[in-house]
Amino acid sequence: MIDRLQELREEALQELEKASSVKDIDEVRVKYLGKKGPITEVLRGMGKLSAEERPKVGQLANEVREDIQAKVEEKTEEMEAAALEAQLASERIDVTLPGREVKRGARHPLTAVIEEIEDIFIGLGFQVTEGPEVETDYYNFEALNLPPDHPARDMQDSFYVTDDMLLRTQTSPVQARTMEKHNGVGPVKIICPGKVYRRDDDDATHSHQFMQIEGLYVDKGVRMSDLKGILNTFVKNYFGAERNIRLRPSFFPFTEPSVEVDVSCGICAGEGCRVCKQSGWIEVLGAGMVHPRVLEMSGFDAKEYSGFAFGMGVERFALLKYGIDDIRHFYTNDIRFLDQFKRV
Ligand code: 2U9
């Protein structure tokens, strides 16, 4: 029995030495020290021994158990320490490495320009209003005093969806709808930014889809001088305090009188250069006093109320501010172009 116990100890210790995982170790422990294991079996046979041999075998059996148990613990600790070492090594952070760049997006330049213009007009008491891009013929043309035979209503110039519906050619229908909702009661003081569509061949200065911002102020006693004051303040805020405006007579079906608004050239300060084609002025806006017929059609009494309206192309404002030479850059989404607006 003594030989058998010593053999078992040798075997167990050898197997533990070979064990390569905590699971292996546990299997060896169960195999030798478990209730059905060989050592327990040896102890069960001790009844057959003489009184002299029994304590010796019992003592040795305890020693063997303790030796195996000690080795199990030693190996387990070793394994756990090695596993921890491996984990620490794999998770090591090199704090001296340079940081990874966080990719940052940028507002699209047209969005940046729209938001800047909105902020200026909000500061002047206007509210931002939006409306549908697919419009009825009524709101897009008729309510704006564009007679049925007006060239702008030509199928060749607009994108018609049905006989009566089209992609809006200007944001003016939003103003007409807003006036209608006011039921003839002022004030209406809004700006309407958004996409508009016209059948055009795309080139450096034209696009079949572009952005407009239009404004409308209707109340009792609104005058041309109010229009001039608001546009002067707006232009100085957007382009710079040193810039001036001038108004030239023009014609639009929805305003009477109508004007074209120029801003003094920022390159030559009015002296004349290539940018302003030697004139010292750059055309930036159309505007005028809302035609009485337009007021009436949207439910306002033109004897009581008057108003001014204006319109501008957002791309043009962006081109002028950032010195961009081709409107198509705004729509081709070349990342090298867009990246330049990260700080805008
Ligand atoms: C209502 C009444 C009047 C809006 C106006 C202009 C003049 C104008 C152009 C500028 C460049 C369009 O983008 S562009 O091609 N716009 O010249 N727009 S007055 O007048 C309105 C609008 C709505 C109810």
Coordinates of C-alpha atoms and ligand atoms in Angstrom, one line a residue:
M1 CA 0.0 0.0 0.0
I2 CA 2.9 2.3 0.8
D3 CA 4.4 1.7 -2.6
R4 CA 1.0 2.2 -4.2
L5 CA 0.6 5.6 -2.4
Q6 CA 4.0 6.7 -3.4
E7 CA 3.4 5.7 -7.0
L8 CA 0.1 7.6 -7.0
R9 CA 1.9 10.7 -5.6
E10 CA 4.6 10.5 -8.4
E11 CA 1.9 10.1 -11.1
A12 CA -0.2 12.9 -9.8
L13 CA 2.7 15.3 -9.4
Q14 CA 4.0 14.5 -12.9
E15 CA 0.5 15.0 -14.4
L16 CA 0.2 18.3 -12.6
E17 CA 3.6 19.4 -13.9
K18 CA 2.4 18.7 -17.5
A19 CA -0.9 20.5 -17.0
S20 CA -1.2 23.6 -19.2
S21 CA -4.4 25.1 -18.0
V22 CA -6.4 25.7 -14.8
K23 CA -9.0 23.2 -16.2
D24 CA -6.2 20.5 -16.6
I25 CA -5.1 21.0 -13.0
D26 CA -8.7 20.7 -11.7
E27 CA -9.1 17.5 -13.7
V28 CA -6.0 16.0 -12.1
R29 CA -7.2 17.1 -8.6
V30 CA -10.6 15.4 -9.1
K31 CA -8.9 12.3 -10.6
Y32 CA -6.6 11.7 -7.6
L33 CA -8.3 13.5 -4.6
G34 CA -11.9 12.9 -5.6
K35 CA -14.2 10.6 -3.6
K36 CA -13.9 8.0 -6.3
G37 CA -10.2 8.5 -6.7
P38 CA -7.4 5.9 -6.1
I39 CA -6.3 7.4 -2.8
T40 CA -9.7 7.1 -1.3
E41 CA -9.8 3.6 -2.5
V42 CA -6.5 2.8 -0.8
L43 CA -7.8 4.3 2.5
R44 CA -10.9 2.1 2.2
G45 CA -8.7 -1.0 2.2
M46 CA -6.9 0.0 5.4
G47 CA -9.3 -2.2 7.5
K48 CA -7.3 -5.2 6.3
L49 CA -4.1 -3.8 7.7
S50 CA -2.4 -4.7 11.0
A51 CA -2.7 -2.2 13.9
E52 CA 1.0 -1.5 13.4
E53 CA 0.8 -0.7 9.7
R54 CA -2.4 1.2 9.8
P55 CA -1.1 4.6 11.3
K56 CA 1.9 4.5 9.0
V57 CA -0.3 4.1 5.9
G58 CA -2.8 6.6 7.2
Q59 CA 0.0 9.2 7.8
L60 CA 1.5 8.6 4.4
A61 CA -1.9 8.8 2.7
N62 CA -2.4 12.2 4.4
E63 CA 1.0 13.4 3.3
V64 CA 0.3 12.3 -0.3
R65 CA -3.0 14.2 -0.3
E66 CA -1.3 17.3 1.2
D67 CA 1.6 17.1 -1.4
I68 CA -0.9 16.8 -4.3
Q69 CA -3.1 19.6 -2.9
A70 CA 0.0 21.8 -2.4
K71 CA 1.1 21.2 -5.9
V72 CA -2.4 21.9 -7.2
E73 CA -2.4 25.3 -5.4
E74 CA 1.1 26.1 -6.6
K75 CA 0.4 25.3 -10.2
T76 CA -3.0 27.2 -10.1
E77 CA -1.3 30.3 -8.8
E78 CA 1.4 30.0 -11.4
M79 CA -1.2 29.7 -14.1
E80 CA -3.3 32.6 -12.8
A81 CA -0.2 34.8 -12.5
A82 CA 0.8 33.9 -16.1
A83 CA -2.7 34.7 -17.4
L84 CA -2.6 38.0 -15.6
E85 CA 0.8 38.8 -17.1
A86 CA -0.5 38.0 -20.6
Q87 CA -3.6 40.1 -20.1
L88 CA -1.5 43.1 -18.8
A89 CA 0.9 42.7 -21.7
S90 CA -1.9 42.6 -24.3
E91 CA -3.8 45.5 -22.8
R92 CA -0.7 47.7 -22.3
I93 CA -1.3 51.3 -23.2
D94 CA 1.6 53.3 -24.6
V95 CA 0.9 56.7 -23.3
T96 CA 3.7 58.2 -25.4
L97 CA 2.0 57.3 -28.8
P98 CA 0.5 60.3 -30.7
G99 CA -3.3 60.5 -30.4
R100 CA -5.5 59.4 -33.3
E101 CA -7.1 62.2 -35.2
V102 CA -10.8 62.6 -34.5
K103 CA -12.5 63.2 -37.9
R104 CA -14.7 66.3 -37.7
G105 CA -17.4 67.2 -40.1
A106 CA -18.2 70.7 -41.3
R107 CA -21.4 72.6 -42.1
H108 CA -22.0 72.8 -45.8
P109 CA -21.0 76.3 -46.9
L110 CA -24.6 77.0 -48.1
T111 CA -25.9 75.9 -44.7
A112 CA -23.4 78.2 -43.0
V113 CA -24.5 81.2 -45.2
I114 CA -28.2 80.5 -44.7
E115 CA -27.7 80.3 -40.9
E116 CA -25.7 83.5 -40.9
I117 CA -28.3 85.3 -42.9
E118 CA -31.1 83.9 -40.7
D119 CA -29.4 85.1 -37.6
I120 CA -29.1 88.7 -39.0
F121 CA -32.8 88.8 -39.9
I122 CA -33.9 87.2 -36.6
G123 CA -32.0 90.1 -34.9
L124 CA -34.2 92.5 -36.9
G125 CA -37.4 90.8 -35.7
F126 CA -38.1 88.4 -38.6
Q127 CA -39.3 84.8 -38.1
V128 CA -37.9 82.0 -40.2
T129 CA -40.7 80.1 -42.2
E130 CA -40.5 77.2 -44.5
G131 CA -42.9 75.5 -46.9
P132 CA -43.4 72.8 -49.5
E133 CA -41.0 72.4 -52.5
V134 CA -43.7 70.9 -54.6
E135 CA -46.3 73.7 -55.1
T136 CA -49.5 74.3 -56.8
D137 CA -49.7 76.6 -59.8
Y138 CA -51.8 79.0 -57.7
Y139 CA -49.3 79.7 -54.9
N140 CA -46.3 79.6 -57.1
F141 CA -47.6 82.0 -59.8
E142 CA -51.2 83.2 -59.6
A143 CA -51.0 84.5 -56.0
L144 CA -47.9 86.4 -56.9
N145 CA -49.6 88.2 -59.8
L146 CA -48.0 86.2 -62.5
P147 CA -50.6 86.2 -65.2
P148 CA -51.3 82.9 -67.2
D149 CA -49.4 84.2 -70.2
H150 CA -46.3 85.2 -68.2
P151 CA -43.2 83.7 -69.7
A152 CA -42.1 82.3 -66.3
R153 CA -45.1 80.0 -66.4
D154 CA -43.8 78.4 -69.6
M155 CA -43.5 74.6 -69.3
Q156 CA -40.0 75.0 -70.7
D157 CA -38.9 77.0 -67.7
S158 CA -40.2 75.0 -64.8
F159 CA -40.4 71.4 -63.6
Y160 CA -44.1 70.4 -63.7
V161 CA -45.1 67.3 -61.8
T162 CA -48.7 67.4 -63.1
D163 CA -50.7 70.0 -65.1
D164 CA -51.3 71.9 -61.8
M165 CA -48.2 71.1 -59.7
L166 CA -44.6 72.0 -60.1
L167 CA -41.3 72.3 -58.2
R168 CA -41.4 75.8 -56.8
T169 CA -39.4 78.3 -58.9
Q170 CA -39.0 80.7 -55.9
T171 CA -39.8 80.6 -52.2
S172 CA -42.5 83.3 -52.6
P173 CA -45.4 80.8 -52.3
V174 CA -44.3 80.3 -48.6
Q175 CA -45.0 84.0 -48.0
A176 CA -48.3 83.9 -49.9
R177 CA -49.4 80.9 -47.7
T178 CA -48.3 82.6 -44.5
M179 CA -50.2 85.8 -45.4
E180 CA -53.3 83.8 -46.1
K181 CA -53.0 82.2 -42.6
H182 CA -52.9 85.6 -41.0
N183 CA -56.5 86.3 -42.2
G184 CA -55.8 89.9 -43.2
V185 CA -54.2 90.8 -39.8
G186 CA -50.6 92.0 -39.6
P187 CA -47.8 92.2 -38.9
V188 CA -46.2 89.4 -41.1
K189 CA -42.5 89.6 -40.8
I190 CA -40.8 86.5 -42.1
I191 CA -37.9 85.2 -44.1
C192 CA -38.2 82.0 -46.2
P193 CA -35.0 80.1 -47.0
G194 CA -35.1 77.0 -49.2
K195 CA -34.5 75.1 -52.4
V196 CA -36.0 76.3 -55.7
Y197 CA -35.9 74.7 -59.1
R198 CA -35.7 76.2 -62.6
R199 CA -35.1 74.5 -66.0
D200 CA -31.6 75.7 -66.7
D201 CA -28.4 74.3 -68.2
D202 CA -25.9 74.0 -65.3
D203 CA -22.8 76.1 -65.7
A204 CA -20.5 78.2 -63.5
T205 CA -23.2 80.7 -62.6
H206 CA -26.4 78.7 -63.2
S207 CA -27.9 75.6 -61.5
H208 CA -31.3 73.9 -62.1
Q209 CA -31.7 73.7 -58.3
F210 CA -30.5 76.5 -56.0
M211 CA -31.2 78.2 -52.7
Q212 CA -33.1 81.3 -52.1
I213 CA -33.9 83.5 -49.1
E214 CA -36.9 85.7 -49.5
G215 CA -38.3 88.2 -47.0
L216 CA -41.6 89.8 -46.4
Y217 CA -42.8 92.5 -44.0
V218 CA -46.5 93.5 -44.1
D219 CA -48.0 95.9 -41.6
K220 CA -49.8 99.2 -41.5
G221 CA -47.5 102.0 -42.6
V222 CA -44.6 100.0 -44.0
R223 CA -42.7 102.2 -46.4
M224 CA -39.9 102.0 -49.0
S225 CA -37.5 103.7 -46.5
D226 CA -38.1 100.7 -44.1
L227 CA -37.0 98.4 -46.9
K228 CA -33.9 100.5 -47.6
G229 CA -33.0 100.6 -43.9
I230 CA -33.4 96.8 -43.3
L231 CA -31.4 95.9 -46.5
N232 CA -28.7 98.4 -45.6
T233 CA -28.4 96.9 -42.1
F234 CA -28.4 93.4 -43.5
V235 CA -25.7 94.0 -46.1
K236 CA -23.4 95.8 -43.6
N237 CA -23.9 92.9 -41.2
Y238 CA -23.2 90.2 -43.8
F239 CA -20.4 91.8 -45.9
G240 CA -19.0 94.4 -43.5
A241 CA -19.8 97.8 -42.0
E242 CA -17.8 99.6 -44.7
R243 CA -20.0 98.4 -47.5
N244 CA -22.9 100.5 -48.9
I245 CA -26.0 99.7 -51.0
R246 CA -27.7 101.5 -53.9
L247 CA -31.2 100.9 -55.3
R248 CA -31.9 100.8 -59.1
P249 CA -35.4 100.7 -60.5
S250 CA -36.5 97.3 -61.8
F251 CA -39.6 95.3 -62.5
F252 CA -41.1 92.2 -60.8
P253 CA -44.8 91.2 -61.2
F254 CA -45.2 90.8 -57.4
T255 CA -43.7 94.2 -56.3
E256 CA -44.5 97.8 -57.3
P257 CA -42.3 99.7 -57.3
S258 CA -39.5 97.2 -57.8
V259 CA -35.7 97.7 -57.3
E260 CA -32.5 95.9 -57.8
V261 CA -30.0 96.3 -54.9
D262 CA -26.3 96.6 -55.4
V263 CA -23.6 96.4 -52.8
S264 CA -20.4 98.4 -53.1
C265 CA -17.5 96.3 -54.3
G266 CA -15.4 94.9 -51.4
I267 CA -12.3 94.5 -53.6
C268 CA -11.9 98.0 -55.0
A269 CA -14.2 99.9 -52.5
G270 CA -16.1 101.4 -55.5
E271 CA -13.1 102.3 -57.6
G272 CA -13.8 99.7 -60.3
C273 CA -12.1 96.3 -60.7
R274 CA -12.4 93.0 -62.4
V275 CA -14.8 91.6 -59.8
C276 CA -17.4 94.4 -60.2
K277 CA -16.7 94.7 -63.9
Q278 CA -15.3 98.3 -63.4
S279 CA -18.6 99.5 -62.0
G280 CA -17.8 99.6 -58.3
W281 CA -21.1 97.8 -57.6
I282 CA -22.2 94.2 -57.4
E283 CA -25.9 93.2 -57.8
V284 CA -27.0 91.1 -54.9
L285 CA -30.8 91.4 -54.2
G286 CA -34.2 92.1 -55.8
A287 CA -36.8 93.9 -53.8
G288 CA -39.8 96.2 -53.8
M289 CA -43.1 97.2 -52.2
V290 CA -45.6 94.2 -52.3
H291 CA -48.0 94.7 -55.2
P292 CA -51.5 95.7 -53.9
R293 CA -53.0 92.9 -55.9
V294 CA -50.7 90.4 -54.2
L295 CA -51.8 91.7 -50.7
E296 CA -55.4 91.5 -51.7
M297 CA -55.1 88.0 -53.1
S298 CA -53.7 86.7 -49.8
G299 CA -56.4 88.4 -47.8
F300 CA -55.0 91.8 -46.8
D301 CA -56.7 95.1 -47.4
A302 CA -54.3 97.0 -49.5
K303 CA -55.8 100.4 -48.4
E304 CA -54.9 99.6 -44.8
Y305 CA -51.8 97.5 -45.2
S306 CA -48.5 97.8 -47.1
G307 CA -45.4 95.8 -47.2
F308 CA -42.0 95.2 -48.7
A309 CA -40.4 92.0 -50.0
F310 CA -37.0 91.0 -51.2
G311 CA -35.2 88.0 -52.6
M312 CA -31.7 86.8 -52.9
G313 CA -29.8 83.8 -54.2
V314 CA -27.8 82.1 -51.4
E315 CA -25.1 80.7 -53.8
R316 CA -24.3 84.2 -55.0
F317 CA -23.9 85.4 -51.4
A318 CA -21.6 82.4 -50.7
L319 CA -19.6 83.0 -53.9
L320 CA -19.0 86.6 -53.1
K321 CA -18.1 86.0 -49.4
Y322 CA -15.7 83.2 -50.0
G323 CA -14.3 84.1 -53.4
I324 CA -15.6 80.9 -55.1
D325 CA -15.6 80.9 -58.9
D326 CA -18.1 78.1 -59.8
I327 CA -21.5 77.4 -58.3
R328 CA -21.2 73.7 -59.2
H329 CA -18.7 73.3 -56.3
F330 CA -21.6 73.5 -53.9
Y331 CA -23.3 70.5 -55.4
T332 CA -20.5 68.1 -56.5
N333 CA -19.4 67.5 -52.8
D334 CA -15.7 67.2 -53.4
I335 CA -14.4 66.7 -49.9
R336 CA -11.4 68.9 -50.6
F337 CA -13.7 71.8 -51.3
L338 CA -16.0 71.1 -48.3
D339 CA -13.1 70.6 -45.9
Q340 CA -12.1 74.2 -46.3
F341 CA -15.3 75.3 -44.4
K342 CA -14.4 73.6 -41.1
R343 CA -13.8 76.9 -39.5
V344 CA -16.8 78.7 -41.0
Ligands
2U9_1 C1 -44.7 87.8 -51.9 C2 -44.6 89.1 -52.4 C3 -43.4 89.5 -52.9 C4 -40.0 88.5 -53.4 C5 -39.0 89.1 -54.2 C6 -37.2 89.4 -55.6 C7 -37.7 90.6 -55.6 C8 -36.1 88.9 -56.4 C9 -34.6 87.2 -57.0 C10 -33.3 87.4 -56.4 C11 -32.3 86.5 -57.1 C12 -34.7 85.7 -57.1 O1 -32.8 84.1 -56.4 S1 -33.1 85.1 -57.4 O2 -33.1 84.7 -58.7 N1 -35.7 87.7 -56.2 O3 -35.5 89.7 -57.1 N2 -38.0 88.5 -54.9 S2 -39.0 90.7 -54.6 O4 -41.2 89.2 -53.5 C13 -42.3 88.7 -53.0 C14 -42.4 87.4 -52.5 C15 -43.6 87.0 -51.9 C16 -46.0 87.3 -51.3

